[in-house]
Coordinates of C-alpha atoms and ligand atoms in Angstrom, one line a residue:
X1 CA 89.6 110.3 96.8
X2 CA 87.5 108.2 95.0
X3 CA 88.4 104.8 94.0
X4 CA 88.8 103.7 90.1
X5 CA 86.7 101.3 88.7
X6 CA 88.2 97.1 88.5
X7 CA 88.8 98.0 84.8
X8 CA 90.5 101.5 85.0
X9 CA 92.6 99.6 88.1
X10 CA 94.1 96.6 86.1
X11 CA 94.6 98.3 82.6
X12 CA 97.1 96.9 80.4
X13 CA 98.8 100.5 81.5
X14 CA 99.2 99.5 84.8
X15 CA 99.9 95.6 84.9
X16 CA 102.9 94.6 87.4
X17 CA 106.2 93.5 85.9
X18 CA 105.5 89.8 86.3
X19 CA 102.6 89.6 84.2
X20 CA 105.5 89.4 81.4
X21 CA 107.4 86.9 82.9
X22 CA 104.6 84.8 83.5
X23 CA 103.5 85.1 79.3
X24 CA 107.1 84.1 78.4
X25 CA 107.4 81.2 81.3
X26 CA 109.9 83.0 82.7
X27 CA 108.3 82.8 86.1
X28 CA 107.9 79.0 86.1
X29 CA 111.5 79.0 85.3
X30 CA 112.6 81.0 88.4
X31 CA 110.4 79.0 90.7
X32 CA 112.4 76.4 89.6
X33 CA 115.9 77.8 90.4
X34 CA 114.8 79.8 93.7
X35 CA 113.8 76.0 94.7
X36 CA 117.0 74.5 93.2
X37 CA 119.1 77.3 96.1
X38 CA 116.8 76.3 99.1
X39 CA 118.6 73.4 98.8
X40 CA 121.8 74.9 99.6
X41 CA 120.7 78.3 100.9
X42 CA 122.3 81.7 99.2
X43 CA 119.1 83.1 99.0
X44 CA 120.3 86.2 101.8
X45 CA 123.6 87.4 102.3
X46 CA 124.0 85.0 105.2
X47 CA 124.7 82.3 103.7
X48 CA 124.0 79.4 105.0
X49 CA 124.4 76.8 102.5
X50 CA 122.3 74.4 104.5
X51 CA 119.4 71.6 102.6
X52 CA 116.7 73.7 103.9
X53 CA 114.6 70.9 102.5
X54 CA 115.7 68.3 104.8
X55 CA 116.9 70.2 107.7
X56 CA 116.8 73.4 110.1
X57 CA 120.3 72.9 111.4
X58 CA 122.5 75.7 110.5
X59 CA 119.5 77.5 109.5
X60 CA 119.4 81.4 110.5
X61 CA 116.5 82.2 109.6
X62 CA 115.0 79.1 110.9
X63 CA 112.5 78.8 108.0
X64 CA 112.3 75.1 105.6
X65 CA 110.6 74.4 102.6
X66 CA 107.0 76.4 103.6
X67 CA 106.8 80.3 104.5
X68 CA 105.2 81.0 108.1
X69 CA 102.8 83.8 107.7
X70 CA 102.4 85.7 111.2
X71 CA 99.1 87.8 109.4
X72 CA 97.9 89.3 106.3
X73 CA 95.5 92.8 105.8
X74 CA 95.3 96.1 103.9
X75 CA 97.9 98.3 106.4
X76 CA 97.4 102.0 106.3
X77 CA 100.2 102.9 108.5
X78 CA 102.9 102.2 105.5
X79 CA 104.1 105.3 103.4
X80 CA 101.3 107.5 101.6
X81 CA 102.4 106.1 98.3
X82 CA 101.5 102.4 99.0
X83 CA 98.8 102.6 101.5
X84 CA 96.8 104.9 99.1
X85 CA 92.7 105.5 100.3
X86 CA 92.7 101.2 100.6
X87 CA 95.6 100.4 102.5
X88 CA 98.3 98.3 101.6
X89 CA 98.0 94.4 101.0
X90 CA 100.5 93.7 104.0
X91 CA 101.6 89.9 104.2
X92 CA 103.9 89.5 107.8
X93 CA 106.1 86.5 107.6
X94 CA 107.5 85.0 110.6
X95 CA 111.4 84.8 111.3
X96 CA 114.3 86.9 109.9
X97 CA 117.3 87.1 108.7
X98 CA 118.5 89.6 111.1
X99 CA 118.3 89.8 115.1
X100 CA 117.5 93.2 115.7
X101 CA 118.3 93.9 119.7
X102 CA 115.6 96.4 119.2
X103 CA 113.1 94.8 116.8
X104 CA 109.8 95.5 117.5
X105 CA 108.2 92.5 116.6
X106 CA 110.6 90.2 117.9
X107 CA 107.5 88.2 118.9
X108 CA 107.1 87.5 114.8
X109 CA 110.7 88.0 113.6
X110 CA 112.5 86.0 116.4
X111 CA 109.8 83.5 117.9
X112 CA 108.1 82.6 114.6
X113 CA 104.9 83.5 115.8
X114 CA 103.0 82.6 112.9
X115 CA 101.3 79.6 110.7
X116 CA 103.3 77.5 108.3
X117 CA 101.0 77.9 104.9
X118 CA 101.9 76.7 101.7
X119 CA 102.2 77.7 98.0
X120 CA 98.3 77.6 97.6
X121 CA 97.8 79.7 100.9
X122 CA 100.0 82.1 100.3
X123 CA 98.0 82.6 96.3
X124 CA 94.9 83.2 97.9
X125 CA 96.1 85.2 100.3
X126 CA 97.5 87.6 97.8
X127 CA 94.1 87.2 95.8
X128 CA 92.1 88.0 98.7
X129 CA 94.1 91.1 99.6
X130 CA 93.4 92.2 95.9
X131 CA 89.7 91.6 96.5
X132 CA 90.3 93.8 99.7
X133 CA 91.0 96.7 97.2
X134 CA 95.0 96.8 98.5
X135 CA 96.8 98.6 96.1
X136 CA 100.1 96.6 96.0
X137 CA 100.8 93.1 98.2
X138 CA 103.3 94.2 100.6
X139 CA 105.7 91.5 101.7
X140 CA 107.2 92.4 104.9
X141 CA 110.5 90.3 106.0
X142 CA 110.3 88.5 102.3
X143 CA 114.0 87.4 102.0
X144 CA 114.1 84.3 103.5
X145 CA 111.4 83.0 101.8
X146 CA 112.0 84.6 97.9
X147 CA 110.8 80.7 96.2
X148 CA 107.4 80.9 98.6
X149 CA 106.6 84.0 97.2
X150 CA 107.4 83.3 93.7
X151 CA 105.5 80.1 93.6
X152 CA 102.5 81.8 94.6
X153 CA 102.6 84.8 92.9
X154 CA 103.1 82.3 89.9
X155 CA 99.7 80.8 91.5
X156 CA 97.9 83.6 91.7
X157 CA 98.6 85.7 89.1
X158 CA 97.4 82.3 86.5
X159 CA 94.1 83.4 88.7
X160 CA 94.0 86.7 88.1
X161 CA 96.4 89.1 90.1
X162 CA 97.3 92.3 89.3
X163 CA 99.1 94.0 92.1
X164 CA 102.8 95.5 92.3
X165 CA 104.7 93.3 94.0
X166 CA 106.6 95.2 97.1
X167 CA 109.5 93.7 98.4
X168 CA 110.0 95.3 102.4
X169 CA 113.4 94.3 103.2
X170 CA 116.0 94.3 105.8
X171 CA 118.4 94.9 103.0
X172 CA 120.3 91.9 103.9
X173 CA 119.5 90.0 100.7
X174 CA 121.8 88.2 98.3
X175 CA 122.6 89.0 94.6
X176 CA 121.4 85.5 94.1
X177 CA 117.9 85.9 95.1
X178 CA 117.6 89.9 93.4
X179 CA 118.9 87.6 90.4
X180 CA 115.6 85.8 90.9
X181 CA 113.1 88.7 91.8
X182 CA 114.2 90.4 88.5
X183 CA 111.1 91.5 86.2
X184 CA 108.9 90.1 89.8
X185 CA 109.3 92.7 92.1
X186 CA 107.6 96.4 91.2
X187 CA 108.7 98.0 93.9
X188 CA 111.2 97.5 96.2
X189 CA 111.8 99.2 99.7
X190 CA 114.6 98.3 101.6
X191 CA 116.0 99.4 104.8
X192 CA 119.3 100.8 105.3
X193 CA 119.7 100.4 108.7
X194 CA 123.3 100.9 109.1
X195 CA 126.6 102.9 107.7
X196 CA 129.4 100.2 109.0
X197 CA 129.3 96.7 109.0
X198 CA 130.8 96.4 113.2
X199 CA 128.0 98.7 114.3
X200 CA 125.4 96.2 112.8
X201 CA 127.1 93.0 114.1
X202 CA 126.8 94.6 117.4
X203 CA 123.5 95.5 117.0
X204 CA 122.0 93.0 114.3
X205 CA 124.2 90.1 114.7
X206 CA 124.8 90.0 111.2
X207 CA 128.2 90.3 109.4
X208 CA 128.9 92.5 106.7
X209 CA 125.7 94.3 106.5
X210 CA 127.4 97.5 104.9
X211 CA 128.7 95.5 101.7
X212 CA 125.8 93.6 101.2
X213 CA 123.3 96.0 101.9
X214 CA 124.8 98.9 99.4
X215 CA 125.5 95.8 96.6
X216 CA 121.3 95.0 97.5
X217 CA 120.3 98.6 96.7
X218 CA 122.5 99.1 93.6
X219 CA 120.6 96.0 92.1
X220 CA 117.7 97.3 93.2
X221 CA 117.8 100.6 91.6
X222 CA 119.5 99.3 88.7
X223 CA 116.3 96.8 88.0
X224 CA 113.4 99.0 89.0
X225 CA 114.9 102.7 89.2
X226 CA 113.6 105.8 90.7
X227 CA 110.1 105.8 92.5
X228 CA 107.7 106.5 89.7
X229 CA 103.8 107.5 90.9
X230 CA 100.6 107.3 88.9
X231 CA 98.3 110.5 88.5
X232 CA 96.8 109.2 92.5
X233 CA 100.0 109.2 94.1
X234 CA 100.2 105.6 94.3
X235 CA 103.3 104.1 94.0
X236 CA 103.4 102.0 90.6
X237 CA 107.7 101.3 90.0
X238 CA 111.0 101.6 91.7
X239 CA 112.7 102.1 94.9
X240 CA 112.0 103.4 98.5
X241 CA 114.4 103.2 101.0
X242 CA 113.5 103.7 104.4
X243 CA 116.4 104.7 107.3
X244 CA 115.3 104.6 111.2
X245 CA 117.1 107.1 112.9
X246 CA 119.1 105.4 116.1
X247 CA 119.9 107.1 119.2
X248 CA 123.3 108.6 119.5
X249 CA 123.8 108.3 115.4
X250 CA 124.5 104.8 116.2
X251 CA 123.0 103.9 112.2
X252 CA 125.5 106.7 111.1
X253 CA 122.8 108.7 108.7
X254 CA 125.3 110.8 107.2
X255 CA 127.1 107.7 105.2
X256 CA 124.1 106.3 104.3
X257 CA 122.7 109.7 103.0
X258 CA 126.3 110.2 101.3
X259 CA 125.3 107.2 99.9
X260 CA 122.1 107.2 98.8
X261 CA 122.8 110.6 97.0
X262 CA 125.9 109.9 95.3
X263 CA 126.0 106.3 94.0
X264 CA 122.3 106.1 94.0
X265 CA 119.7 108.9 93.0
X266 CA 118.8 112.7 94.5
X267 CA 115.6 111.6 93.6
X268 CA 115.7 108.5 95.6
X269 CA 111.7 108.3 97.5
X270 CA 113.4 108.3 101.1
X271 CA 111.5 107.5 104.2
X272 CA 113.6 109.2 106.8
X273 CA 112.0 107.4 110.5
X274 CA 111.8 109.2 113.7
X275 CA 109.6 106.5 115.4
X276 CA 112.9 104.6 117.1
X277 CA 111.7 103.2 120.4
X278 CA 113.4 101.0 123.4
X279 CA 111.9 97.5 123.1
X280 CA 113.5 93.7 123.1
X281 CA 117.1 93.7 124.2
X282 CA 117.7 97.5 123.6
X283 CA 117.1 98.2 127.2
X284 CA 120.8 96.8 127.5
X285 CA 122.6 98.9 125.6
X286 CA 122.1 102.3 125.6
X287 CA 121.8 105.1 124.0
X288 CA 119.1 102.5 122.9
X289 CA 117.3 102.3 125.8
X290 CA 115.7 105.8 125.1
X291 CA 113.4 107.2 122.8
X292 CA 115.4 109.3 119.5
X293 CA 115.6 113.1 120.5
X294 CA 113.9 115.4 118.5
X295 CA 117.3 117.4 117.6
X296 CA 118.5 114.0 116.6
X297 CA 116.1 113.5 113.7
X298 CA 116.5 117.3 113.4
X299 CA 120.0 116.6 111.7
X300 CA 118.7 114.3 109.9
X301 CA 116.8 116.0 108.2
X302 CA 119.4 118.6 107.9
X303 CA 121.9 115.9 106.4
X304 CA 119.6 114.8 104.0
X305 CA 118.7 118.4 102.7
X306 CA 122.4 118.9 102.4
X307 CA 122.9 115.9 100.7
X308 CA 120.3 117.2 98.5
X309 CA 117.8 114.0 98.9
X310 CA 114.6 115.7 98.2
X311 CA 111.9 113.5 98.2
X312 CA 111.2 112.5 101.8
X313 CA 108.0 110.7 102.2
X314 CA 105.4 112.4 104.3
X315 CA 106.6 116.2 103.7
X316 CA 103.7 117.3 106.3
X317 CA 104.2 115.3 108.9
X318 CA 108.2 116.3 108.8
X319 CA 106.9 119.9 109.6
X320 CA 104.3 119.3 112.2
X321 CA 107.5 118.0 113.7
X322 CA 109.3 120.9 113.8
X323 CA 106.7 123.8 113.2
Ligands
SF4_1 S1 117.6 82.3 103.8 FE1 119.2 83.5 104.3 S2 119.5 83.0 106.5 FE2 117.7 81.5 105.5 S3 119.0 79.7 105.6 FE3 119.3 80.7 103.1 S4 121.1 82.2 104.0 FE4 120.7 81.3 105.5

């Protein structure tokens, strides 16, 4: 695979959506609206309604006016359509609005390891990832830092950022936050972690996940549609859903896939993930204390086929798994 020239890479045909909002002045207005929302925070489906500019008391995501970043760099472990040949430009935000007891990155998501960054620094990180040849800006765990992302995008876009934004979320997003992101995000990559809220409450300590998650995925799909790719197979725009198959079918995979096929689209690009391994507090909660069994993953694949979901990520890897 050859790398495009700079002119090809940033031709108007591949410009990200936020450039139109930049030239109309709407991106600046979104930044102001988003920071106003920080003062009675409804930026995710937890609805803490606390003034994050003044206090961290009652702030479930433990993040105030400034985002905390754990690290950034080209990432080659993401979906094929995101990593391409130069990697996905990943920014890992610290803290999270979920409390998954099996989180693999609990030191980042729960302990908050990382450094507070100014909007200027966050913009510089985005531009640095572009300079390194990454194909997109992949915002990992972004739900609680939407204002900070918007202002950094504004600053970076003024200085030449031309990469699409990937909103890589646990899927517990509020309609208020998604309205701010309409026309800014090109690629939504939500998790659909569970097919019912009681299980989500037990293992991720959030209320109403199934309802909030379905509403969020519907809105994301309304904004960007099914995933489209360029001639090199790189994601350009659309929805990419991740579903981690859990031991003992705790994720209620059939219900999640039925929703995607019936209410979103059978053309939904789906990463059906098989990499569950117990960590953090999972050892205290069987069956989360064991890895996923091959037959459990096989069942999930069969369900996807039965529901007509045909765009699975890395079909080769799926094939290796079984044949
Ligand atoms: S982003 Fe979510 S978790 Fe954080 S303060 Fe706002 S509503 Fe609460």
